Short mmCIF file of C-alpha atoms in Angstrom, two decimals:
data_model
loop_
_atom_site.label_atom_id
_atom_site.label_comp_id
_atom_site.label_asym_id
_atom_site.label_seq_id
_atom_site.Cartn_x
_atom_site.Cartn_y
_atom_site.Cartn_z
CA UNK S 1494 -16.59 6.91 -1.76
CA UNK S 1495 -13.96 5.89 0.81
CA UNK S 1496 -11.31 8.38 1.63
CA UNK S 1497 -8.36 6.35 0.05
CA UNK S 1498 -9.55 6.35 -3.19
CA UNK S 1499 -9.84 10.02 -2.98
CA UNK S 1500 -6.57 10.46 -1.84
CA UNK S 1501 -5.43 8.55 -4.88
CA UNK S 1502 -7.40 10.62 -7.20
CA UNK S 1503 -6.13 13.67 -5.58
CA UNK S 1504 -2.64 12.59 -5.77
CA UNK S 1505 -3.05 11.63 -9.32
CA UNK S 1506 -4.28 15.34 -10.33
CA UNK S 1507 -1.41 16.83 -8.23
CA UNK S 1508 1.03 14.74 -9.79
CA UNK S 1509 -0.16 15.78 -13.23
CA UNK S 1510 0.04 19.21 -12.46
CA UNK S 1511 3.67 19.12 -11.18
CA UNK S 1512 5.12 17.11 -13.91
CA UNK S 1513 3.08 19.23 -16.57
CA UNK S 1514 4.33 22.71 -14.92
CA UNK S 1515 0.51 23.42 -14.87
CA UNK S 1516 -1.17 25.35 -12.19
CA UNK S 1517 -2.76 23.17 -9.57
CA UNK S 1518 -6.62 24.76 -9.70
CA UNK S 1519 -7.01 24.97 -13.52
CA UNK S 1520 -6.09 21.71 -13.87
CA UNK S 1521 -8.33 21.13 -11.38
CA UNK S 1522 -11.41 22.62 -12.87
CA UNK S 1523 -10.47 20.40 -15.93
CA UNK S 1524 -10.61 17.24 -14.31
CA UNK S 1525 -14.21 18.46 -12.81
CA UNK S 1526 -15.35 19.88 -15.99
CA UNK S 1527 -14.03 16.61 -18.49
CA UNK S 1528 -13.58 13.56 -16.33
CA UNK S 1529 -13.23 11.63 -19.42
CA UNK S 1530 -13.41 7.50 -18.91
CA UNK S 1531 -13.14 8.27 -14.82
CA UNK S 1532 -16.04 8.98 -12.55
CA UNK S 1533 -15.93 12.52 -11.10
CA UNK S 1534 -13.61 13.57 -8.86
CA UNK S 1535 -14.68 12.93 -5.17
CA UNK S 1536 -15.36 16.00 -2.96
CA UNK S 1537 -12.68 15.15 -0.58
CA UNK S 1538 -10.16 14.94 -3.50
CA UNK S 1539 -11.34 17.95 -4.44
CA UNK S 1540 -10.74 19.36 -0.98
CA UNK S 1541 -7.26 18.10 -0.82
CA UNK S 1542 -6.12 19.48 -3.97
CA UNK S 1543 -7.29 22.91 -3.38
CA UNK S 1544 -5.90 22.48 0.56
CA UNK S 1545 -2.39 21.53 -1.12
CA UNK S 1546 -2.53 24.66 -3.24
CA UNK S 1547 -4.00 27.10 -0.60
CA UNK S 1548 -0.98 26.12 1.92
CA UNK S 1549 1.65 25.10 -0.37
CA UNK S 1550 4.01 27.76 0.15
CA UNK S 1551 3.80 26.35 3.81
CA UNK S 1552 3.26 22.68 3.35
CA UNK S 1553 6.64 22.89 1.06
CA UNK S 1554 8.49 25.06 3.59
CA UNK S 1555 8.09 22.41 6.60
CA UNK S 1556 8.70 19.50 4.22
CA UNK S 1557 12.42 21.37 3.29
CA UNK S 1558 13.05 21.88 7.22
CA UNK S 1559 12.22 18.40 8.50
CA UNK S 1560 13.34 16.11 5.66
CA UNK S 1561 16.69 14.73 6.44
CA UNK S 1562 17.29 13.68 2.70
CA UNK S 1563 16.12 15.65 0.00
CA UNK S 1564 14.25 19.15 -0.20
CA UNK S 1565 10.94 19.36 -2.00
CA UNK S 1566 12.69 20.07 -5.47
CA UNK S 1567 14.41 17.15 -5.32
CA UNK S 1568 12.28 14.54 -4.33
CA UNK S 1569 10.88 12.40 -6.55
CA UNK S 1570 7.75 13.91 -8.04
CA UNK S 1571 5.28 11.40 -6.35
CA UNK S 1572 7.13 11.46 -2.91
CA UNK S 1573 6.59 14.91 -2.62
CA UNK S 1574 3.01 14.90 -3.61
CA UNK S 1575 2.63 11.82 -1.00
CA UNK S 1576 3.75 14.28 1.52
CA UNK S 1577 2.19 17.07 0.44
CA UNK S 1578 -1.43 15.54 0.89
CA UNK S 1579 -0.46 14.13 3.92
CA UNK S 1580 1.04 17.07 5.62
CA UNK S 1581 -1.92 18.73 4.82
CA UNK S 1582 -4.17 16.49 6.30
CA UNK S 1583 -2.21 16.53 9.74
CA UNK S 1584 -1.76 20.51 9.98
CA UNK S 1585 -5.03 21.69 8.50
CA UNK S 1586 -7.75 18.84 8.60
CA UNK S 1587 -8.50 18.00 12.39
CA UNK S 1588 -11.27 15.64 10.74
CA UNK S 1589 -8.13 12.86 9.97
CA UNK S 1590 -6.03 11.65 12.78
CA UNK S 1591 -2.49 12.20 11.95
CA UNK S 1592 -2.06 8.33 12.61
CA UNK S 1593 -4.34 7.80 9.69
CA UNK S 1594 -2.69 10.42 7.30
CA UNK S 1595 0.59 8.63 7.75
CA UNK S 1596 -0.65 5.38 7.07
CA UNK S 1597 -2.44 6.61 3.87
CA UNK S 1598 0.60 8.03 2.83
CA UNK S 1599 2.73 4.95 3.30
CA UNK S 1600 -0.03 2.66 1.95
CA UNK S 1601 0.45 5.15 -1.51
CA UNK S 1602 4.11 5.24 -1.45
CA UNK S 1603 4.28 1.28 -0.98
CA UNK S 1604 2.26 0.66 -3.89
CA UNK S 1605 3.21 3.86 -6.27
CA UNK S 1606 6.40 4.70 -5.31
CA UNK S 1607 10.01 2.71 -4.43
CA UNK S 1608 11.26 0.53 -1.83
CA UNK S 1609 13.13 3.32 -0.16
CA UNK S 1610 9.96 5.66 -0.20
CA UNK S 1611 7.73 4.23 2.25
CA UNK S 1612 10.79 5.30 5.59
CA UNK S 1613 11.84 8.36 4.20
CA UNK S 1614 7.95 9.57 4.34
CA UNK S 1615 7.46 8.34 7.15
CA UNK S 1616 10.10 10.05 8.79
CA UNK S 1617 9.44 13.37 7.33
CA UNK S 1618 5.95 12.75 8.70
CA UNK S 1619 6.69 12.28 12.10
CA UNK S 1620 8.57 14.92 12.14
CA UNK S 1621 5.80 17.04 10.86
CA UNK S 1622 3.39 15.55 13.05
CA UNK S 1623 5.66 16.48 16.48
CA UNK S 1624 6.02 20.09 15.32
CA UNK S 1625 2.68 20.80 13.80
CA UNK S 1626 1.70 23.08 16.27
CA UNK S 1627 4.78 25.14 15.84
CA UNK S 1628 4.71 24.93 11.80
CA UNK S 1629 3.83 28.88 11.02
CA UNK S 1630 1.88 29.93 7.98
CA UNK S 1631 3.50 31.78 5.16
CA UNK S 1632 1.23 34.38 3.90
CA UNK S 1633 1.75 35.66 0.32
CA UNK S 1634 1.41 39.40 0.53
CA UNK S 1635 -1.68 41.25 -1.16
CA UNK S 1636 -0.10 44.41 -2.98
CA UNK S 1637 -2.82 46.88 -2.71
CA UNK S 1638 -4.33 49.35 -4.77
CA UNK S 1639 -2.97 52.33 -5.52
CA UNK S 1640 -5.30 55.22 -4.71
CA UNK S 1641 -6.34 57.44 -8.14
CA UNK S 1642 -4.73 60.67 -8.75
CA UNK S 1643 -6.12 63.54 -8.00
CA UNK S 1644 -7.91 65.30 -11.42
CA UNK S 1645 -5.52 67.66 -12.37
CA UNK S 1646 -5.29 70.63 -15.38
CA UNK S 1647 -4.12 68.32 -17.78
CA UNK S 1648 -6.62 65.47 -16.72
CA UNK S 1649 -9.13 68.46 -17.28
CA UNK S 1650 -7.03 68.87 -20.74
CA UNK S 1651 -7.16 65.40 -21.73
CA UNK S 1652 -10.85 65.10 -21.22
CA UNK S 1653 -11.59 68.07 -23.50
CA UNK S 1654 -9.53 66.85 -26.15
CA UNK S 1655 -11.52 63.50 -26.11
CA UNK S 1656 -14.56 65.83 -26.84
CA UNK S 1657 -13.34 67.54 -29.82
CA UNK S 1658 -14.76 65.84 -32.92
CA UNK S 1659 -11.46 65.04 -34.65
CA UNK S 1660 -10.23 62.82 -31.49
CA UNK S 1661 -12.91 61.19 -31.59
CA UNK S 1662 -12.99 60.24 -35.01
CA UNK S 1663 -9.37 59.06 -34.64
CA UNK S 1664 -10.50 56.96 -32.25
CA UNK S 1665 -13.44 55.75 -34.50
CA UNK S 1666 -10.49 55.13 -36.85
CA UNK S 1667 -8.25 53.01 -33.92
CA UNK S 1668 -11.52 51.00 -33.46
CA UNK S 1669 -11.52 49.64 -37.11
CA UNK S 1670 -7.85 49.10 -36.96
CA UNK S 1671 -8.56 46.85 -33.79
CA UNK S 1672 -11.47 45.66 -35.67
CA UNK S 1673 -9.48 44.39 -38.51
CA UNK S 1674 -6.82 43.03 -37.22
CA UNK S 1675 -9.14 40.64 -35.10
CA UNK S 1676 -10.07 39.33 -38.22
CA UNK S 1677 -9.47 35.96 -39.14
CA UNK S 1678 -6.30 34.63 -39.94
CA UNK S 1679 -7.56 33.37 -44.01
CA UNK S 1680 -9.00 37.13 -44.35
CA UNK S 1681 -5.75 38.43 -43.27
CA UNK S 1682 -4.01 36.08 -45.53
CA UNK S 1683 -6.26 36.66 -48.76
CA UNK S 1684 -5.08 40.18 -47.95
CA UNK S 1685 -1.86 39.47 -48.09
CA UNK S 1686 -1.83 37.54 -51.11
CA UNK S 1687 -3.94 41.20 -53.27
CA UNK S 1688 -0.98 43.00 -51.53
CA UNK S 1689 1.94 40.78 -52.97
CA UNK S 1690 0.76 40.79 -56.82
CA UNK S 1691 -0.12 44.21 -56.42
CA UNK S 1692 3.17 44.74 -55.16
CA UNK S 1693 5.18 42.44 -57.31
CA UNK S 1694 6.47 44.90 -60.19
CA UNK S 1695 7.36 47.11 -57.58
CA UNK S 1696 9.63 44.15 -56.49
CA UNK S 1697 10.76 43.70 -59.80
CA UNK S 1698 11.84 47.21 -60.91
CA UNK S 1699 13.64 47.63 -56.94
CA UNK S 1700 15.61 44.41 -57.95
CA UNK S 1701 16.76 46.14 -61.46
CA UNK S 1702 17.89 49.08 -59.43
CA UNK S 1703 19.69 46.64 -57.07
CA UNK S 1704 21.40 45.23 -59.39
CA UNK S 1705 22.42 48.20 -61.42
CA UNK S 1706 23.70 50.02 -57.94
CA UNK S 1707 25.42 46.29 -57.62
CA UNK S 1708 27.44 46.52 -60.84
CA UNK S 1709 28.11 50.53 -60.11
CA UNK S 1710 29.71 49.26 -57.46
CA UNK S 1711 31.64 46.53 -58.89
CA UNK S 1712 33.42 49.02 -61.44
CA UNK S 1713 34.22 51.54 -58.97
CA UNK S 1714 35.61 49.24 -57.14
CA UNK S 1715 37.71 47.71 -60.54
CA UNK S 1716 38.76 51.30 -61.13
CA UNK S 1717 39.98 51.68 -57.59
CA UNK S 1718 42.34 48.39 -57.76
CA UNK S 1719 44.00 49.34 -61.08
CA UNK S 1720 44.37 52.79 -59.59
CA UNK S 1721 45.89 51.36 -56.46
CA UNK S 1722 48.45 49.41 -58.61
#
């Protein structure tokens, strides 16, 4: 399959995933799983999409610095995506001239985007192209592990406890709790239901008392006023 139409079928999944708020690769391994009425997604698309999302943090930070217009949040949600394929093709995929990437990218923007699209991209894209080389990654930090205490008296202590025969029948007993409340929601409910008319003279004789405490009230609050006058 030629590489424009994977371009447009990349596009079309990134766009998705912005305007749906959805992250990039699950969306992704949708579109691969359930291609619906389309034919599978190409393996270049495929490529490009997962490109776009490995190097986004970077691919967004040069389109802010050389756009003269509008930063990545406020482009137009198919501009930016337009860029975003492209940009990655000219930093990261020597396989595509940058020449070509630019002209794919206009070719999209002329016939998804409006008339004003086509030179604003491909002026951010020149830019790009002239400064590739000085473009520096952004690397997301990997926190890492913390390293496990050393075992400690009241490790030792909390250990022993599990061994004693009471703890671990409470346990047995937090294990059926978990167990039933992962049961299903018209088990729960059918509970529910046992618990309410089993319950409901209780209601009944704690809505007597309410009301009796009520009209306490409401004399003692008659005596107070006539005392008051």
């Amino acid at each position: 399959m030629a590489r424009s139409t994977a371009r447009k079928r990349a596009l079309n999944t990134l766009y998705e995933a912005d305007e749906k708020g959805q992250e990039i690769l699950s969306l992704l391994a949708e579109r691969i799983d359930h291609p619906g009425a389309q034919t599978p997604l190409p393996e270049y698309a495929i490529e490009i999409i997962r490109g776009v999302e490995e190097h986004r943090r970077t691919i967004d930070s040069a389109l802010n610095q050389f756009s003269q217009l509008w930063k990545v949040r406020r482009m137009a949600v198919v501009d930016r995506n337009i860029l975003r394929i492209a940009t990655w093709e000219i930093k990261y995929n020597p396989e595509v001239p940058s020449k070509v990437a630019i002209d794919e990218a206009l070719s999209l923007a002329k016939t998804l985007s409006d008339a004003e699209s086509p030179s604003f991209i491909h002026g951010v894209l020149s830019a790009i192209d002239d400064h590739k080389d000085e473009i520096e990654e952004i690397v997301i930090p990997v926190a890492e592990p913390e390293s496990p205490e050393t075992e400690g008296p009241e490790q030792e202590h909390t250990e022993q406890a599990l061994s004693d025969p009471d703890v671990r029948d409470g346990a047995d007993d937090e294990g059926e709790r978990d167990e039933h409340n992962s049961a299903p929601v018209a088990e729960l409910k059918s509970e529910e239901d046992r618990v309410s008319d089993d319950g409901a003279g209780i209601d009944s004789e704690a809505g007597e008392q309410a009301e009796t405490s009520a009209d306490s009230t409401d004399v003692a609050i008659e005596e107070r006023s006539d005392t008051e006058e």
